[in-house]
Coordinates of N, CA and C in Angstrom, one line a residue:
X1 N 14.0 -5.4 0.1 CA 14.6 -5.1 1.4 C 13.5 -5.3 2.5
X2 N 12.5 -4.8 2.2 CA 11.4 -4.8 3.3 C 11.0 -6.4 3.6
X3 N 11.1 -7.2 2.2 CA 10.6 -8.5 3.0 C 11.7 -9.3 3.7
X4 N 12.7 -9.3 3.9 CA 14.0 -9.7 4.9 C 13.4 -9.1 6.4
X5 N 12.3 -8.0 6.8 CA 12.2 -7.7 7.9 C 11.4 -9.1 8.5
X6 N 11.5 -8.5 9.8 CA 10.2 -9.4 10.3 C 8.9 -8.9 10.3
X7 N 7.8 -10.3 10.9 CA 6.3 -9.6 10.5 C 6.3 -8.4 11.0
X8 N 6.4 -8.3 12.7 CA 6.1 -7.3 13.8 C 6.9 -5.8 13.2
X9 N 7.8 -6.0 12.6 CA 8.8 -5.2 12.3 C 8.0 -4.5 10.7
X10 N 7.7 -4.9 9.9 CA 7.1 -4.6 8.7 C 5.5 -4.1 9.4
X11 N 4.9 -4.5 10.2 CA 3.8 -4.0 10.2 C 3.6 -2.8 11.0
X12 N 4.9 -2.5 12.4 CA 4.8 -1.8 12.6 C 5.4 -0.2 11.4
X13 N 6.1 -0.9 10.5 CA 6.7 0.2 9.5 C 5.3 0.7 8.7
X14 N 4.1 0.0 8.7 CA 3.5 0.6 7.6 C 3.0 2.1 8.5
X15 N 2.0 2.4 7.3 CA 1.3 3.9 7.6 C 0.0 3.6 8.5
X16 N -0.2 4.9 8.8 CA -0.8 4.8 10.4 C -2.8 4.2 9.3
X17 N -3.1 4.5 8.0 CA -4.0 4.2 7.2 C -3.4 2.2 6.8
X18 N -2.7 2.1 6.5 CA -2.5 0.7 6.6 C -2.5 0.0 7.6
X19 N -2.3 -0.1 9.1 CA -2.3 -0.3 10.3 C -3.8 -0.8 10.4
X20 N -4.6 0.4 10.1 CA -5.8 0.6 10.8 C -6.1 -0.5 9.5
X21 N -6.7 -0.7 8.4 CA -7.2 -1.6 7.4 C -6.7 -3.1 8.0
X22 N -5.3 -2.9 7.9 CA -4.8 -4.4 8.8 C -5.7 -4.8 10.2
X23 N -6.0 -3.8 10.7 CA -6.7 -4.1 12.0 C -7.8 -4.6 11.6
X24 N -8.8 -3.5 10.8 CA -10.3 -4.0 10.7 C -10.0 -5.4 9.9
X25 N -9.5 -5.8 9.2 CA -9.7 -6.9 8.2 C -9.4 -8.2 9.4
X26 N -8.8 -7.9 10.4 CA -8.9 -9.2 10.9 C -9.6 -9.2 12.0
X27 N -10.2 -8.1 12.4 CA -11.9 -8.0 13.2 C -12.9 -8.3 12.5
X28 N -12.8 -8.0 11.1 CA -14.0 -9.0 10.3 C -13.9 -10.4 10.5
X29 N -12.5 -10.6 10.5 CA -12.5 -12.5 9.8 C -12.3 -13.1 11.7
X30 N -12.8 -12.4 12.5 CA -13.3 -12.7 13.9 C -14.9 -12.8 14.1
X31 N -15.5 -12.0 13.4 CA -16.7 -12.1 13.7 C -17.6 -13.3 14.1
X32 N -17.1 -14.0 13.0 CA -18.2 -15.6 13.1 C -18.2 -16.1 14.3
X33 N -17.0 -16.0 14.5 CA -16.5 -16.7 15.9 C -18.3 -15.6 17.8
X34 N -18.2 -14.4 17.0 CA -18.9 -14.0 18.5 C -20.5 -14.4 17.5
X35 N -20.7 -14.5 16.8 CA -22.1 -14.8 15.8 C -22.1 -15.8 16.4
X36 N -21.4 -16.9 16.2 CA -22.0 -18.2 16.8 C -22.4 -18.2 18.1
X37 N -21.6 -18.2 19.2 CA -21.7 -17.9 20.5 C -22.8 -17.4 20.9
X38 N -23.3 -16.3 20.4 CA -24.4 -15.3 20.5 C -25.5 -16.1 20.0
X39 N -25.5 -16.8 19.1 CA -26.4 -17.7 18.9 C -26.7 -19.0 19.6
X40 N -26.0 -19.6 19.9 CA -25.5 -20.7 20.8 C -25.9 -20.8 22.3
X41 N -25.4 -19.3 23.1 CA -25.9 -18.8 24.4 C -26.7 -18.0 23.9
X42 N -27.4 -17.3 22.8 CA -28.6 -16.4 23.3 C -27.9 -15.0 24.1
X43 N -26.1 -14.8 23.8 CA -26.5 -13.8 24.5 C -25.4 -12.6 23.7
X44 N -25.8 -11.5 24.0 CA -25.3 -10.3 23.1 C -26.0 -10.4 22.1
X45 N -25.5 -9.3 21.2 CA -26.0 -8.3 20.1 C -25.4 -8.8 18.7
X46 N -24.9 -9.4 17.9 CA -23.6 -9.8 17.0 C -24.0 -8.3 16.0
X47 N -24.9 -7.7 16.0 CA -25.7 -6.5 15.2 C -24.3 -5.2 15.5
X48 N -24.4 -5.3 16.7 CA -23.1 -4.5 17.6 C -22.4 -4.5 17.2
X49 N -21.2 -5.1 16.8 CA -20.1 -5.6 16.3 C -19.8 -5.2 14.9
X50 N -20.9 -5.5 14.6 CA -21.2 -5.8 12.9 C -21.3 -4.3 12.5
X51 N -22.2 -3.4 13.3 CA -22.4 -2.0 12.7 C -21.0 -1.0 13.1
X52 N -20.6 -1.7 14.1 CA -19.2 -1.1 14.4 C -17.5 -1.4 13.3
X53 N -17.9 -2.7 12.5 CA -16.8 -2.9 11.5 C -17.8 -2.2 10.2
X54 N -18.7 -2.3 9.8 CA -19.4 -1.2 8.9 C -18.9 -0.1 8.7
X55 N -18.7 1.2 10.2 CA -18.4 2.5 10.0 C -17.3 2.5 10.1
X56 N -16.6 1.5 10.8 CA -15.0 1.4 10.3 C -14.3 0.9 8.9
X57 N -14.9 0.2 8.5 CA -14.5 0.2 7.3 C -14.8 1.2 6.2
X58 N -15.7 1.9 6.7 CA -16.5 3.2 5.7 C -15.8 4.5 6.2
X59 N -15.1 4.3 7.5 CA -14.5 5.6 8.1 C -12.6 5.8 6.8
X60 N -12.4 4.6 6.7 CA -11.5 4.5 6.0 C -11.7 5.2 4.3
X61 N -12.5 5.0 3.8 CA -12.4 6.0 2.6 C -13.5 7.7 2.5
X62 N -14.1 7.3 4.0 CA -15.0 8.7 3.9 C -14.4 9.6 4.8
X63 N -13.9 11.0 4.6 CA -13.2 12.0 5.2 C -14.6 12.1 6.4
X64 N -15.5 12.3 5.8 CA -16.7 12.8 6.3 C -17.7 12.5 7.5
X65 N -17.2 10.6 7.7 CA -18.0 10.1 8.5 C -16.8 10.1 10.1
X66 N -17.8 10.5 10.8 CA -17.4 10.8 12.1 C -17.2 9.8 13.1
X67 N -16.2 8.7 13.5 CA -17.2 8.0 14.6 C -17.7 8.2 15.5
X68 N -18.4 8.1 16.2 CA -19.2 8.3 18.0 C -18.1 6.9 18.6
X69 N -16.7 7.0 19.0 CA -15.9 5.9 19.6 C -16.7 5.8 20.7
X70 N -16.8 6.7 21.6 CA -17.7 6.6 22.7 C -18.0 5.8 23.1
X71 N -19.6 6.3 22.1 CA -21.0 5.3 21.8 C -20.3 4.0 21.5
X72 N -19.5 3.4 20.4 CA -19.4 2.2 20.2 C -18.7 1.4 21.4
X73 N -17.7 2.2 22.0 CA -17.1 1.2 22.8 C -17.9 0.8 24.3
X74 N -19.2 2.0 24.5 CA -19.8 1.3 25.0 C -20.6 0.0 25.0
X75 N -21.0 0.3 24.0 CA -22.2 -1.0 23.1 C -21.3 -2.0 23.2
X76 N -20.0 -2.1 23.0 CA -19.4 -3.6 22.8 C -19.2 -4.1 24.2
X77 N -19.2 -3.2 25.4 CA -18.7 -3.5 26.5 C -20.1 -4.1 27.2
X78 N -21.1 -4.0 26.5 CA -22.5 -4.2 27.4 C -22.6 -5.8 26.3
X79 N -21.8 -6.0 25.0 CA -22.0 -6.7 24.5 C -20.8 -8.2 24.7
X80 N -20.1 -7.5 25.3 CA -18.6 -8.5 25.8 C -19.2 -9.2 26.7
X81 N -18.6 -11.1 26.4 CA -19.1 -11.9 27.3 C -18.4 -12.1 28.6
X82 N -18.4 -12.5 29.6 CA -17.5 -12.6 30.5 C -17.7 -14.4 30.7
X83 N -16.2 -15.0 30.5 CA -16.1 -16.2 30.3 C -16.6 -17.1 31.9
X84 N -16.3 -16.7 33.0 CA -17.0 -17.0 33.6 C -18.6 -17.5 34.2
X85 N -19.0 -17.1 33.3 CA -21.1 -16.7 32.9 C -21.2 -18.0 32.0
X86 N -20.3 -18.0 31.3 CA -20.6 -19.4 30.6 C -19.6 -20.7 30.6
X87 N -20.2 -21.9 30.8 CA -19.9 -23.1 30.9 C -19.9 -23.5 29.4
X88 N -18.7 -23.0 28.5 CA -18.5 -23.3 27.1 C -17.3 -22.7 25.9
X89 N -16.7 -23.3 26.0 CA -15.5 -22.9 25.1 C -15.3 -21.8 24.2
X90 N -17.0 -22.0 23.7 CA -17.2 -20.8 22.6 C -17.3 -19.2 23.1
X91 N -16.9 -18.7 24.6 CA -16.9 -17.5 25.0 C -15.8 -16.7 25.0
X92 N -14.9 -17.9 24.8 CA -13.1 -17.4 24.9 C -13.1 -16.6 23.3
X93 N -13.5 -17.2 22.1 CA -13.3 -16.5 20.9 C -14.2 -15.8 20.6
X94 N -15.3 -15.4 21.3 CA -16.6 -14.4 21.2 C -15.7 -13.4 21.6
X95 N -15.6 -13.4 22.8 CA -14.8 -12.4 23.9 C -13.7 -11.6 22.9
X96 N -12.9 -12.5 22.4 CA -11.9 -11.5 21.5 C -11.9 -11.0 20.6
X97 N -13.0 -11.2 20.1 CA -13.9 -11.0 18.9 C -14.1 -9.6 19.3
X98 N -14.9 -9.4 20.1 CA -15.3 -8.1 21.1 C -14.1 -7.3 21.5
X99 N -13.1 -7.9 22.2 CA -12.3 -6.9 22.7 C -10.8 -6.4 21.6
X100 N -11.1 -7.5 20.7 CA -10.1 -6.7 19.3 C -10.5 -5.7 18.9
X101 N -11.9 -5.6 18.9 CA -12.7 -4.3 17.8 C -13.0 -3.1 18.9
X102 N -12.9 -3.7 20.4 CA -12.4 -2.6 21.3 C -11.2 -1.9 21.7
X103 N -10.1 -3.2 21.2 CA -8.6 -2.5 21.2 C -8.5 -1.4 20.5
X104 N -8.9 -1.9 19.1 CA -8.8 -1.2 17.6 C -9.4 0.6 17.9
X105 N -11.0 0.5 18.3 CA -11.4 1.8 18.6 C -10.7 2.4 19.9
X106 N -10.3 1.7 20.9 CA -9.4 2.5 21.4 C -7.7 3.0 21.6
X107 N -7.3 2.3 20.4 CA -6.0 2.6 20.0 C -6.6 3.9 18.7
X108 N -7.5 3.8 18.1 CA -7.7 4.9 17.2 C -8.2 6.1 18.1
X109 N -9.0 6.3 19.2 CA -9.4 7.3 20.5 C -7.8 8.1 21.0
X110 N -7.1 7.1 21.3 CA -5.7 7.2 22.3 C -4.3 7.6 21.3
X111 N -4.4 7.5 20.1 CA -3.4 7.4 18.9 C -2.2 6.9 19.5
X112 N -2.8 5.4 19.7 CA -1.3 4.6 20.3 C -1.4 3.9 19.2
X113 N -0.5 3.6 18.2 CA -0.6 2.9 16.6 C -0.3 1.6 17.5
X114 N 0.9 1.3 18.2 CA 1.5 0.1 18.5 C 0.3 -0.8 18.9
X115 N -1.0 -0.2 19.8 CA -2.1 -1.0 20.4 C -3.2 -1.5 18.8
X116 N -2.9 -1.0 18.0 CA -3.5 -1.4 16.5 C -2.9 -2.6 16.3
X117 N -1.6 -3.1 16.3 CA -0.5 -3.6 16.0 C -1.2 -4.7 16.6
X118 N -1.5 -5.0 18.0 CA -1.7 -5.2 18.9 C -3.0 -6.7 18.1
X119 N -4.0 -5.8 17.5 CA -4.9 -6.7 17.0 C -4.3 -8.3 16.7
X120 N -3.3 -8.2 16.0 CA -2.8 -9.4 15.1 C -2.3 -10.6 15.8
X121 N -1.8 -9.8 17.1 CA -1.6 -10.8 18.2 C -2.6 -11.3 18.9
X122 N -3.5 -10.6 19.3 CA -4.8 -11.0 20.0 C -5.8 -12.1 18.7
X123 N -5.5 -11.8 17.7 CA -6.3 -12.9 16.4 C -5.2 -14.5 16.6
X124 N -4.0 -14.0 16.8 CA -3.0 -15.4 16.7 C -3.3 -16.1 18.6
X125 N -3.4 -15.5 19.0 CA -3.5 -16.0 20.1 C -5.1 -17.0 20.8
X126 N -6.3 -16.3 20.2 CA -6.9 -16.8 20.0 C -7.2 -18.3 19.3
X127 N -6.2 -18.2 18.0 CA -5.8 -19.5 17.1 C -5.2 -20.1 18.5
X128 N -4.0 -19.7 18.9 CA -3.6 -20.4 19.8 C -4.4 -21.1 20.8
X129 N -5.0 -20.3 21.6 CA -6.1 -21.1 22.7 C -7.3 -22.4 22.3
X130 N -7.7 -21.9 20.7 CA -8.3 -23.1 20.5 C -7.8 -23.9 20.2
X131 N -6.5 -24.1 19.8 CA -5.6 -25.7 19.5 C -5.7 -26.1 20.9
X132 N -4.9 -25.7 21.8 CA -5.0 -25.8 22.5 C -6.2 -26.5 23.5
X133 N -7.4 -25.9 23.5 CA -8.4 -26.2 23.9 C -9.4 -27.7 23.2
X134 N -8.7 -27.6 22.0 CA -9.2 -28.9 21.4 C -8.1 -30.2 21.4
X135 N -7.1 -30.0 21.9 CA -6.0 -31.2 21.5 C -5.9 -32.1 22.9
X136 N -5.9 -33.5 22.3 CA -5.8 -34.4 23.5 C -5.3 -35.2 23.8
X137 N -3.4 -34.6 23.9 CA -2.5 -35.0 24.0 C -2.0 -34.2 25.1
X138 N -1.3 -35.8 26.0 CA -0.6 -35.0 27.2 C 1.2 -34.3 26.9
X139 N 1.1 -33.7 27.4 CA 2.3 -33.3 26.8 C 3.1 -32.8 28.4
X140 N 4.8 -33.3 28.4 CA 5.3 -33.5 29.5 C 5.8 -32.0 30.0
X141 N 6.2 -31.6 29.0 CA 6.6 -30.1 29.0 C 5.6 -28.8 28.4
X142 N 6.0 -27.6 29.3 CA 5.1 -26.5 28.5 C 5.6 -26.1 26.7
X143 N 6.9 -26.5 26.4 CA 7.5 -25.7 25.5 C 7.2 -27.3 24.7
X144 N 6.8 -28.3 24.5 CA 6.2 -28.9 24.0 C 5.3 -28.7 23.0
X145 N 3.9 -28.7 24.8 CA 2.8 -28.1 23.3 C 2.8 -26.3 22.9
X146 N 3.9 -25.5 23.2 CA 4.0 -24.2 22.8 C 4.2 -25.2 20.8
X147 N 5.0 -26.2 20.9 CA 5.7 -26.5 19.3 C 4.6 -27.0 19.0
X148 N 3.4 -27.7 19.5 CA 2.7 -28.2 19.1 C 1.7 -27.6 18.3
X149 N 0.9 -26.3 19.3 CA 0.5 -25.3 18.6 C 1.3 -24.6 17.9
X150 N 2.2 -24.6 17.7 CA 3.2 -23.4 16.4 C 3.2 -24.3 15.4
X151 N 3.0 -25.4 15.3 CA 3.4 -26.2 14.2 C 2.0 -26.6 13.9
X152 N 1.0 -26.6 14.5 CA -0.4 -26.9 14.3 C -0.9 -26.4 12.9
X153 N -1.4 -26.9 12.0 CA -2.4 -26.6 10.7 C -3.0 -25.4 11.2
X154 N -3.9 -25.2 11.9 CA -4.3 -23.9 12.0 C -4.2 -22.7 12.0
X155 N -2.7 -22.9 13.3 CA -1.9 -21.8 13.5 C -0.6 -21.7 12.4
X156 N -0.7 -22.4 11.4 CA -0.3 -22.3 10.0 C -1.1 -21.0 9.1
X157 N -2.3 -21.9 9.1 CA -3.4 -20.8 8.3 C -3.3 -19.6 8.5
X158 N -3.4 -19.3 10.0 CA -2.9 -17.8 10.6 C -2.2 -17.2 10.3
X159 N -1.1 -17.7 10.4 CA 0.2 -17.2 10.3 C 0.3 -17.0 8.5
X160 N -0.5 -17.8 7.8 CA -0.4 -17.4 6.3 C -1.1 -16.3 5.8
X161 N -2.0 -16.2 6.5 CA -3.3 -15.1 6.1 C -2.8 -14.2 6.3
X162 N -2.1 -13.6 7.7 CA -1.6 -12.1 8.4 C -0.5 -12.1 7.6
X163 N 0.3 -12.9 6.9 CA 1.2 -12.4 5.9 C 0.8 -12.0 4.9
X164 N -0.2 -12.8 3.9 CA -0.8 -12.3 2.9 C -1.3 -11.1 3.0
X165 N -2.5 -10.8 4.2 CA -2.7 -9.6 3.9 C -2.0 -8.8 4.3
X166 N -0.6 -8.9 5.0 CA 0.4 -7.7 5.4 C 1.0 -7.6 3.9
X167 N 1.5 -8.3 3.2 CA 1.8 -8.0 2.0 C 1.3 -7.7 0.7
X168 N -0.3 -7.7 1.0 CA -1.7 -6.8 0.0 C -1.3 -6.0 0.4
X169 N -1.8 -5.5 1.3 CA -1.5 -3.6 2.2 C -0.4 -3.4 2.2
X170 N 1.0 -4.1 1.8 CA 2.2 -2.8 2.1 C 2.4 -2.6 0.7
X171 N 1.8 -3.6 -0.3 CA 2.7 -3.1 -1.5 C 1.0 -2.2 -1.9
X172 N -0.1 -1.4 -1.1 CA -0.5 -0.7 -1.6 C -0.6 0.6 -0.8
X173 N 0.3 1.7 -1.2 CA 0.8 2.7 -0.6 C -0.4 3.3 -0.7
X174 N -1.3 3.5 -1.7 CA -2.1 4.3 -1.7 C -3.2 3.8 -1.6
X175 N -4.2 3.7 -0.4 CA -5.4 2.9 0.4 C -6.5 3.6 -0.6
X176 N -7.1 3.4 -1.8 CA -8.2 3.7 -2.6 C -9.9 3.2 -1.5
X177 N -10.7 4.1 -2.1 CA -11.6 3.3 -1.7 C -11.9 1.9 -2.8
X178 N -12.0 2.0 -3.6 CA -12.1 0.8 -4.4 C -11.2 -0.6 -3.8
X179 N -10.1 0.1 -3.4 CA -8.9 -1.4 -2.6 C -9.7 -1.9 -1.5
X180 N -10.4 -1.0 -0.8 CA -10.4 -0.9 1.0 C -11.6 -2.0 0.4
X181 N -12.6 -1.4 -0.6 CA -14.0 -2.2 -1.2 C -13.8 -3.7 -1.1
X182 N -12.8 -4.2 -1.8 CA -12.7 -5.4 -2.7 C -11.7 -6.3 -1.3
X183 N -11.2 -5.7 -0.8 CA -10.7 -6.2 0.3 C -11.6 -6.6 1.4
X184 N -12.1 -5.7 1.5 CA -13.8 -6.2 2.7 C -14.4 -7.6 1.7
X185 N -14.6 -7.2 0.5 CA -15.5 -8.3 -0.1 C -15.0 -9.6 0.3
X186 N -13.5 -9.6 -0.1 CA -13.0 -10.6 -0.2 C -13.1 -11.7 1.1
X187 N -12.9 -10.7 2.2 CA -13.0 -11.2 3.6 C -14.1 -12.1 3.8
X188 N -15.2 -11.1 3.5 CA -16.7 -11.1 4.0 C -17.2 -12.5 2.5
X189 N -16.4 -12.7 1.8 CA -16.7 -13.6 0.9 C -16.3 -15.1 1.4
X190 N -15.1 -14.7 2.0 CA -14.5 -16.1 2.6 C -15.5 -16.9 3.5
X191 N -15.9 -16.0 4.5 CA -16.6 -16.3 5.6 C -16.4 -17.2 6.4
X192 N -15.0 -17.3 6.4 CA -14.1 -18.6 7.7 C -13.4 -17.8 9.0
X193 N -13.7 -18.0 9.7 CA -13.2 -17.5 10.9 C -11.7 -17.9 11.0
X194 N -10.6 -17.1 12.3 CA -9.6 -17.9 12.5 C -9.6 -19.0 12.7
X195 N -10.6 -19.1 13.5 CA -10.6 -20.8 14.1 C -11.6 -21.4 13.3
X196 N -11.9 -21.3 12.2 CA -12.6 -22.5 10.9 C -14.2 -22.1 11.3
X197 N -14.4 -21.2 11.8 CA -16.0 -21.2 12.2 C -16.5 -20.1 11.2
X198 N -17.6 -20.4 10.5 CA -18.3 -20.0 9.1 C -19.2 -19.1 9.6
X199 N -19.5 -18.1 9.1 CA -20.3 -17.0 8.8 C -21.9 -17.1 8.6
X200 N -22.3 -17.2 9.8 CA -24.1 -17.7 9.4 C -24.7 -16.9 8.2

């Protein structure tokens, strides 16, 4: 029954513990994308980011560990690029990188689930901007290259991953730490960004 729903529709159905794993897992597989950049421009922290999907992923099976939201959402904000500062493409997928994992901590601060939800679109849209940004075809109409990127290989890949892992996580009702483990591994194993950019 459930898989006749739609994506937005099934993911909003899961548990408010499934949401949040859906969220971090695709703030990991963003990361490379502000790693590079930061390496690239020399500028931010990628340490930031990185210790902030750590205690989120560890907040998920330890009752015990507390976050400082605070503290992290400020760190990312002194660590967020502002796309105007730089003359380079690579700040648009840094930037989201940053403000996914700032949505995320502040949809968990605010307990707005729907702004969790929220991640999956900000990771597809990202895909989106880089087709976009790399394609060098004129196109007559807007709703052209809207089919261009929807039909694009990459924005394929996307759209395959955020199903797979919506359908890891819903058929596992009971979020173990051992699941949450092997699920990080797997991510952090791949080390492909949305947009094809590798994991230093």
């Amino acid at each position: 029954m459930t898989k006749k729903m739609g994506f937005f529709k099934r993911l909003k159905a899961l548990e408010l513990p499934q949401k949040k794993l859906f969220a971090i897992a695709l703030c990991q597989r963003m990361l490379p994308n502000y790693q590079l950049f930061s390496d690239v421009a020399e500028f931010g922290d990628p340490q930031v980011l990185d210790t902030s999907l750590n205690l989120l992923w560890q907040s998920m099976y330890d009752a015990k560990l507390k976050l400082n939201i605070d503290l992290h959402l400020e760190r990312l904000e002194l660590n967020t690029p502002e796309p105007e500062d730089f003359d380079m493409y690579g700040v648009y997928p840094a930037m989201d990188a940053a403000v996914a994992l700032t949505s995320l901590l502040s949809a968990m601060q605010s307990k707005v689930e729907d702004d969790i939800v929220n991640v999956s679109k900000l990771s597809s849209s990202t895909v989106a901007n880089y087709i976009e940004a790399t394609c060098d075809i004129e196109f007559d109409k807007a709703s052209a290259l809207d089919d261009y990127i929807f039909e694009h290989e990459v924005m394929q890949e996307e759209k395959d991953m955020q199903n797979t892992l919506l359908d890891i996580i819903e058929a596992q009702v009971k979020i173990t730490p051992n699941f949450i483990k092997d699920l990080r591994r797997d991510i952090v194993a791949v080390g492909i960004s949305n947009i094809g950019i590798s994991a230093p």
